[in-house]
Short mmCIF file of C-alpha atoms and ligand atoms in Angstrom, two decimals:
data_model
loop_
_atom_site.label_atom_id
_atom_site.label_comp_id
_atom_site.label_asym_id
_atom_site.label_seq_id
_atom_site.Cartn_x
_atom_site.Cartn_y
_atom_site.Cartn_z
CA MET U 1 -48.78 -53.06 -4.57
CA GLY U 2 -47.03 -56.67 -5.91
CA GLY U 3 -44.22 -57.76 -3.86
CA PRO U 4 -40.38 -57.37 -4.46
CA SER U 5 -40.94 -60.54 -7.11
CA ARG U 6 -44.20 -59.46 -8.48
CA GLU U 7 -43.92 -59.71 -12.30
CA TYR U 8 -46.11 -57.96 -14.66
CA PHE U 9 -45.95 -57.91 -18.79
CA ILE U 10 -44.29 -55.72 -21.38
CA LYS U 11 -46.39 -55.79 -25.37
CA VAL U 12 -43.81 -55.33 -27.80
CA GLY U 13 -45.18 -55.75 -30.60
CA GLY U 14 -47.83 -58.35 -32.20
CA ASP U 15 -48.57 -60.80 -30.35
CA ARG U 16 -45.34 -60.78 -28.05
CA GLN U 17 -45.38 -60.47 -25.03
CA VAL U 18 -42.34 -60.66 -21.92
CA PRO U 19 -42.30 -60.89 -18.65
CA ALA U 20 -40.48 -57.86 -16.64
CA LYS U 21 -39.96 -57.93 -12.72
CA LEU U 22 -41.69 -54.98 -10.51
CA GLY U 23 -38.50 -52.07 -10.05
CA TYR U 24 -37.00 -53.58 -12.76
CA THR U 25 -36.27 -50.40 -15.35
CA LEU U 26 -37.42 -50.90 -18.59
CA LEU U 27 -34.10 -51.18 -20.58
CA THR U 28 -33.06 -53.65 -17.73
CA ALA U 29 -36.64 -56.33 -18.17
CA LEU U 30 -36.53 -55.94 -21.82
CA ALA U 31 -32.37 -56.98 -21.73
CA SER U 32 -33.37 -60.03 -19.72
CA GLU U 33 -35.80 -60.98 -22.32
CA GLY U 34 -32.87 -60.85 -24.84
CA ILE U 35 -34.21 -57.53 -26.16
CA PHE U 36 -31.64 -54.86 -26.09
CA LEU U 37 -32.26 -51.19 -27.15
CA PRO U 38 -29.44 -48.65 -27.85
CA THR U 39 -27.57 -47.70 -24.74
CA ALA U 40 -24.12 -45.46 -24.59
CA CYS U 41 -24.28 -45.12 -21.01
CA GLY U 42 -24.71 -47.98 -19.24
CA GLY U 43 -28.97 -47.05 -18.28
CA ARG U 44 -27.79 -43.84 -16.87
CA GLY U 45 -30.11 -41.35 -18.43
CA ALA U 46 -27.16 -39.71 -20.22
CA CYS U 47 -27.61 -40.52 -23.75
CA GLY U 48 -30.98 -40.67 -24.48
CA LEU U 49 -30.44 -43.81 -26.78
CA CYS U 50 -32.81 -45.56 -24.60
CA ARG U 51 -35.73 -44.01 -25.96
CA LEU U 52 -39.26 -45.52 -27.71
CA LYS U 53 -42.92 -44.82 -27.67
CA VAL U 54 -44.38 -45.95 -24.51
CA LEU U 55 -48.13 -46.49 -25.34
CA ALA U 56 -49.50 -47.73 -22.06
CA GLY U 57 -48.46 -48.02 -17.79
CA ALA U 58 -44.83 -45.44 -18.22
CA GLY U 59 -45.93 -43.65 -15.17
CA PRO U 60 -44.58 -40.16 -14.66
CA VAL U 61 -42.18 -38.18 -16.63
CA THR U 62 -39.66 -37.70 -14.55
CA GLU U 63 -36.51 -34.95 -15.15
CA THR U 64 -34.08 -36.72 -16.63
CA GLU U 65 -36.27 -37.23 -19.80
CA VAL U 66 -38.01 -34.02 -20.14
CA ALA U 67 -33.60 -32.50 -20.26
CA ARG U 68 -32.92 -35.66 -22.72
CA LEU U 69 -35.77 -35.75 -24.86
CA GLY U 70 -37.93 -32.27 -24.62
CA ASP U 71 -40.53 -32.05 -27.39
CA LEU U 72 -40.02 -35.78 -28.13
CA ILE U 73 -42.11 -35.89 -24.81
CA GLY U 74 -45.16 -34.96 -26.40
CA ALA U 75 -44.90 -37.06 -28.86
CA GLY U 76 -44.96 -40.11 -26.04
CA TYR U 77 -40.77 -40.91 -26.33
CA ARG U 78 -39.81 -41.91 -22.69
CA LEU U 79 -36.49 -43.48 -21.99
CA ALA U 80 -36.50 -46.69 -21.08
CA CYS U 81 -33.55 -45.96 -18.44
CA GLN U 82 -35.64 -44.27 -15.99
CA ILE U 83 -38.75 -46.13 -16.39
CA HIS U 84 -39.62 -48.36 -13.61
CA VAL U 85 -41.53 -51.27 -13.89
CA ASP U 86 -44.66 -50.86 -11.80
CA GLY U 87 -47.94 -52.30 -13.61
CA ASP U 88 -48.17 -54.00 -17.54
CA LEU U 89 -46.67 -51.64 -20.51
CA VAL U 90 -47.26 -51.39 -24.21
CA VAL U 91 -44.37 -50.35 -25.51
CA ASP U 92 -43.98 -49.34 -29.99
CA LEU U 93 -39.52 -50.81 -29.94
CA PRO U 94 -37.63 -49.20 -32.68
CA ALA U 95 -37.25 -50.93 -36.11
CA GLY U 96 -35.18 -53.35 -35.86
CA VAL U 97 -34.95 -53.85 -32.03
CA LEU U 98 -37.09 -56.69 -32.21
CA GLN U 99 -35.58 -58.92 -35.11
CA ALA U 100 -31.29 -58.28 -33.80
CA GLY U 101 -31.81 -60.87 -31.18
CA SER U 102 -29.18 -61.66 -28.84
CA ILE U 103 -26.47 -63.92 -28.08
CA LYS U 104 -26.19 -66.61 -25.77
CA ALA U 105 -22.83 -68.03 -24.79
CA ARG U 106 -21.06 -70.24 -22.08
CA LEU U 107 -18.29 -69.47 -20.60
CA ALA U 108 -15.38 -71.20 -21.31
CA ALA U 109 -12.13 -70.04 -20.04
CA MET U 110 -11.06 -67.18 -18.32
CA GLU U 111 -7.08 -65.92 -18.46
CA VAL U 112 -5.90 -63.37 -15.58
CA LEU U 113 -3.83 -60.82 -17.86
CA THR U 114 -2.92 -58.15 -14.70
CA ALA U 115 -4.33 -57.64 -11.08
CA ASP U 116 -7.33 -56.11 -12.44
CA ILE U 117 -8.03 -57.61 -16.01
CA ARG U 118 -9.04 -60.68 -17.85
CA LEU U 119 -9.81 -62.34 -20.62
CA PHE U 120 -13.60 -64.23 -20.96
CA ARG U 121 -13.62 -66.86 -23.42
CA PHE U 122 -17.35 -67.34 -24.72
CA GLU U 123 -18.30 -70.09 -26.60
CA LEU U 124 -21.36 -69.46 -28.77
CA GLU U 125 -24.44 -71.77 -28.27
CA GLU U 126 -27.37 -69.69 -29.87
CA PRO U 127 -26.61 -68.53 -32.73
CA PRO U 128 -23.87 -70.51 -32.89
CA SER U 129 -21.73 -68.83 -35.29
CA ILE U 130 -21.56 -64.54 -35.48
CA GLY U 131 -19.92 -62.29 -37.99
CA PHE U 132 -18.36 -58.73 -36.25
CA THR U 133 -16.72 -56.41 -37.34
CA PRO U 134 -13.01 -55.60 -35.58
CA GLY U 135 -13.81 -52.22 -33.60
CA GLN U 136 -17.12 -53.69 -31.95
CA TYR U 137 -18.66 -54.04 -29.03
CA VAL U 138 -21.03 -56.47 -27.24
CA ARG U 139 -23.60 -55.56 -24.13
CA LEU U 140 -22.79 -58.45 -21.23
CA PHE U 141 -26.56 -59.40 -19.81
CA CYS U 142 -25.15 -59.53 -15.92
CA PRO U 143 -28.33 -60.96 -13.73
CA PRO U 144 -29.30 -59.76 -10.73
CA TYR U 145 -26.94 -61.75 -8.02
CA PRO U 146 -26.00 -60.81 -4.43
CA GLY U 147 -24.10 -57.62 -5.83
CA SER U 148 -26.84 -56.48 -6.61
CA PRO U 149 -30.81 -56.54 -6.48
CA VAL U 150 -31.63 -55.64 -10.44
CA PRO U 151 -30.21 -56.99 -13.22
CA VAL U 152 -27.46 -54.34 -15.72
CA THR U 153 -26.25 -54.35 -19.23
CA ARG U 154 -22.39 -53.12 -19.79
CA GLU U 155 -20.08 -52.52 -23.40
CA TYR U 156 -17.28 -54.59 -23.89
CA SER U 157 -15.15 -54.48 -26.60
CA ILE U 158 -14.45 -57.56 -28.94
CA ALA U 159 -11.24 -58.73 -28.60
CA SER U 160 -11.42 -62.01 -30.52
CA ASP U 161 -10.20 -63.09 -34.03
CA PRO U 162 -13.08 -62.75 -36.08
CA ALA U 163 -11.94 -65.73 -38.26
CA GLN U 164 -13.36 -68.04 -34.92
CA PRO U 165 -16.74 -66.66 -35.39
CA ASN U 166 -17.73 -69.55 -32.67
CA ILE U 167 -15.53 -67.46 -30.05
CA LEU U 168 -16.36 -63.97 -28.74
CA GLU U 169 -13.25 -62.80 -26.09
CA LEU U 170 -13.70 -60.01 -23.70
CA ILE U 171 -11.01 -58.08 -22.39
CA ILE U 172 -12.57 -56.90 -18.51
CA ARG U 173 -10.75 -54.78 -16.18
CA ARG U 174 -12.30 -54.89 -13.11
CA ALA U 175 -13.79 -51.25 -12.42
CA PRO U 176 -14.25 -50.05 -8.13
CA GLY U 177 -17.46 -50.19 -7.26
CA GLY U 178 -19.01 -52.02 -10.95
CA ILE U 179 -21.69 -54.35 -10.44
CA CYS U 180 -20.60 -56.46 -14.04
CA THR U 181 -17.37 -56.47 -13.55
CA ARG U 182 -17.39 -57.70 -9.99
CA TYR U 183 -20.36 -60.36 -11.13
CA CYS U 184 -17.66 -61.13 -13.79
CA PHE U 185 -14.56 -61.76 -11.56
CA GLU U 186 -16.64 -62.44 -8.75
CA TYR U 187 -19.73 -65.17 -9.49
CA LEU U 188 -19.19 -66.04 -13.18
CA LYS U 189 -17.68 -69.70 -13.77
CA ILE U 190 -16.42 -71.92 -16.53
CA GLY U 191 -19.32 -73.33 -18.09
CA GLN U 192 -21.54 -71.41 -16.93
CA LYS U 193 -24.08 -69.48 -19.42
CA VAL U 194 -24.54 -65.97 -20.16
CA PHE U 195 -26.78 -63.78 -23.18
CA MET U 196 -25.44 -60.86 -24.54
CA SER U 197 -26.42 -57.97 -27.41
CA ARG U 198 -25.33 -58.64 -31.28
CA PRO U 199 -22.01 -57.32 -31.97
CA GLU U 200 -22.71 -53.52 -32.25
CA GLY U 201 -21.07 -50.03 -32.39
CA GLN U 202 -19.26 -47.97 -35.54
CA PHE U 203 -15.79 -47.87 -34.11
CA ARG U 204 -13.47 -49.82 -36.99
CA LEU U 205 -10.93 -49.70 -39.48
CA SER U 206 -10.68 -47.36 -42.41
CA ASP U 207 -11.07 -49.22 -45.99
CA THR U 208 -7.96 -47.31 -47.04
CA CYS U 209 -4.36 -48.44 -46.90
CA ALA U 210 -3.28 -45.55 -44.96
CA PRO U 211 -0.58 -45.89 -42.68
CA ALA U 212 -1.95 -46.39 -38.81
CA VAL U 213 -1.14 -45.26 -35.44
CA PHE U 214 -3.12 -47.98 -32.98
CA VAL U 215 -2.52 -46.35 -29.36
CA ALA U 216 -4.36 -48.71 -26.50
CA GLY U 217 -4.18 -47.97 -22.76
CA GLY U 218 -5.47 -50.80 -20.02
CA SER U 219 -8.60 -52.75 -21.33
CA GLY U 220 -8.41 -50.34 -24.63
CA LEU U 221 -6.26 -53.17 -26.30
CA ALA U 222 -9.44 -55.60 -26.80
CA PRO U 223 -11.05 -54.00 -30.36
CA LEU U 224 -7.47 -52.92 -31.07
CA LEU U 225 -6.14 -56.60 -30.65
CA ALA U 226 -9.54 -57.51 -33.26
CA MET U 227 -8.31 -55.01 -35.85
CA LEU U 228 -4.78 -56.39 -35.65
CA TYR U 229 -6.29 -59.82 -36.54
CA GLN U 230 -8.31 -58.40 -38.93
CA LEU U 231 -5.44 -56.95 -40.51
CA ALA U 232 -3.23 -60.42 -40.25
CA ASN U 233 -6.29 -62.39 -41.53
CA THR U 234 -6.44 -60.38 -45.05
CA HIS U 235 -2.64 -59.74 -45.30
CA GLN U 236 -3.03 -56.33 -46.12
CA ARG U 237 -0.02 -54.30 -46.61
CA ARG U 238 -0.67 -51.56 -44.07
CA PRO U 239 1.61 -50.50 -41.56
CA VAL U 240 0.68 -50.03 -38.04
CA THR U 241 2.22 -49.65 -34.65
CA LEU U 242 0.51 -50.18 -32.09
CA PHE U 243 1.44 -48.31 -28.89
CA PHE U 244 0.36 -49.53 -25.79
CA GLY U 245 0.85 -47.96 -22.58
CA ALA U 246 0.28 -49.19 -19.01
CA ARG U 247 1.65 -47.74 -15.69
CA THR U 248 4.50 -51.02 -15.22
CA SER U 249 5.48 -54.15 -16.98
CA SER U 250 2.81 -56.10 -14.93
CA ASP U 251 0.18 -54.20 -16.30
CA LEU U 252 1.38 -54.78 -20.14
CA TYR U 253 -0.59 -58.01 -21.25
CA LEU U 254 -0.15 -60.51 -24.29
CA ARG U 255 3.07 -58.58 -25.23
CA GLU U 256 4.12 -61.79 -26.75
CA ARG U 257 0.99 -62.29 -28.54
CA LEU U 258 1.92 -58.74 -29.63
CA SER U 259 5.02 -58.66 -31.04
CA SER U 260 3.97 -61.76 -33.23
CA PHE U 261 1.83 -59.69 -35.05
CA ASP U 262 5.17 -58.88 -36.61
CA ARG U 263 5.79 -61.87 -38.42
CA LEU U 264 1.38 -61.52 -39.73
CA ILE U 265 1.53 -58.28 -40.69
CA GLN U 266 3.89 -56.23 -43.36
CA GLY U 267 5.60 -53.01 -41.54
CA TYR U 268 4.11 -53.94 -37.80
CA ARG U 269 5.69 -52.48 -35.05
CA PHE U 270 4.71 -53.23 -31.04
CA VAL U 271 5.65 -50.54 -28.85
CA PRO U 272 5.39 -51.22 -25.27
CA VAL U 273 5.53 -48.05 -22.75
CA VAL U 274 5.33 -48.05 -19.43
CA ALA U 275 5.21 -45.02 -16.99
CA GLN U 276 7.10 -46.60 -14.05
CA VAL U 277 10.28 -49.17 -14.42
CA GLY U 278 10.92 -51.05 -10.80
CA GLN U 279 14.12 -51.13 -9.60
CA GLY U 280 16.99 -53.30 -11.32
CA GLU U 281 14.39 -54.52 -13.40
CA HIS U 282 15.51 -54.95 -17.25
CA TRP U 283 12.88 -52.45 -19.74
CA ASP U 284 13.75 -52.81 -23.10
CA GLY U 285 10.39 -50.64 -24.13
CA GLU U 286 9.37 -46.96 -23.84
CA ILE U 287 9.16 -44.98 -20.97
CA GLY U 288 7.02 -42.40 -20.44
CA LEU U 289 3.71 -41.78 -21.61
CA VAL U 290 2.35 -43.21 -24.46
CA THR U 291 2.37 -39.52 -25.82
CA ASP U 292 5.86 -38.71 -25.43
CA ALA U 293 6.17 -42.16 -27.11
CA ILE U 294 4.54 -41.32 -30.07
CA GLN U 295 6.12 -38.18 -29.84
CA ARG U 296 9.36 -39.53 -29.70
CA ALA U 297 8.89 -41.93 -33.20
CA TYR U 298 7.08 -39.22 -35.47
CA LYS U 299 7.63 -35.72 -36.79
CA ASP U 300 4.97 -35.85 -39.03
CA LEU U 301 1.39 -37.38 -39.11
CA SER U 302 -0.25 -36.00 -42.36
CA GLY U 303 -0.82 -39.01 -44.00
CA HIS U 304 -1.61 -41.29 -40.95
CA GLU U 305 -4.86 -42.95 -39.81
CA GLY U 306 -5.22 -42.73 -36.08
CA TYR U 307 -7.31 -45.49 -34.01
CA LEU U 308 -7.12 -44.92 -30.35
CA CYS U 309 -9.15 -46.91 -27.16
CA GLY U 310 -8.71 -46.61 -23.37
CA PRO U 311 -9.54 -44.09 -20.66
CA PRO U 312 -10.52 -40.33 -22.05
CA GLY U 313 -7.71 -38.83 -20.14
CA MET U 314 -5.31 -40.83 -22.37
CA ILE U 315 -7.34 -40.34 -25.40
CA ASP U 316 -7.71 -36.38 -25.18
CA ALA U 317 -3.81 -36.09 -24.08
CA ALA U 318 -3.28 -38.58 -27.92
CA ILE U 319 -6.05 -36.45 -30.31
CA LYS U 320 -3.71 -33.22 -28.59
CA VAL U 321 -0.54 -35.05 -29.32
CA LEU U 322 -1.44 -36.63 -33.07
CA THR U 323 -2.96 -33.57 -34.75
CA GLY U 324 -0.01 -31.81 -33.01
CA LEU U 325 2.09 -33.63 -35.87
CA GLY U 326 -0.50 -32.64 -38.81
CA MET U 327 -2.88 -35.67 -38.19
CA PRO U 328 -5.94 -34.58 -39.38
CA THR U 329 -8.82 -35.14 -36.99
CA GLU U 330 -11.10 -36.89 -39.29
CA ARG U 331 -8.71 -39.50 -39.69
CA ILE U 332 -8.35 -40.11 -35.80
CA TYR U 333 -10.77 -42.76 -34.51
CA TYR U 334 -11.75 -43.69 -31.05
CA ASP U 335 -13.48 -45.23 -28.59
CA LYS U 336 -13.71 -43.62 -25.03
CA PHE U 337 -14.41 -45.35 -21.58
S1 FES T 401 -29.65 -45.93 -21.36
FE1 FES T 401 -28.49 -44.04 -22.04
S2 FES T 401 -30.05 -42.49 -21.56
FE2 FES T 401 -31.15 -44.70 -21.11
#
């Protein structure tokens, strides 16, 4: 057995092999080398998306893998997030994973938005520019640091203007006990290099012109902000109302920017909503939950589409209200986190 820093190799196809540190999961060992397997659970063994064929070196199958993969195990499939590197491995990567590549970028600026939310602005280095569809996310690679001896990757929606292909902005909320968010908030410095996956995900604007209701909570504003840039850039005549909810007005960030879209998108309306108003505070937005504000604003949403991003509780409540107002479920698009 080797020491904790012992390195092995993973054969990933053809002549290519990449180094892998003892104890890393196969998922993070590959991500350390810019090879990002799909995941929707951050490596917790819940989504099954990181499956791949392992031809040698995987070790015993875990109960989690049996539960997620069933019969696929007999065909050689394993979950990359459940395999810990303990020797050389040979894998058969899913089609397209090697070709997808990754993004190297430099943290150019960081803006404090609220007590626990910040905007991180990255300038791309390799490739120097990239296209993305507003609504997509990237997986940011968090290297080992004093808060975590092993690397992790986490998904963050892109908040930036797609017309700036050399920039990616991420809005990140500090999660209690979050490994990657602690790294970003405490260790990541201006000028530092990071790498991340290419943009991924299916959350996006439909190609209809139906009026839309956007509902955002917390850092869930990010993909909807990118969609607003898209609508402004393409001069689409598509009425959009953005409901942005938070506990207090100090939790509602970028309000000026959000208001300014009324000059750029025909039929745009911004509705800030707070649960509480401070004593003596002047507040001319809505008070209550975003769902209360939606119910006050509409009687019939049967011709609208809904785009929701925020905490699961908010999304579930919003879906209930939107469908109650007649919005067909197949026209409600959402991204829970
Ligand atoms: S990353 Fe979700 S199961 Fe492995």
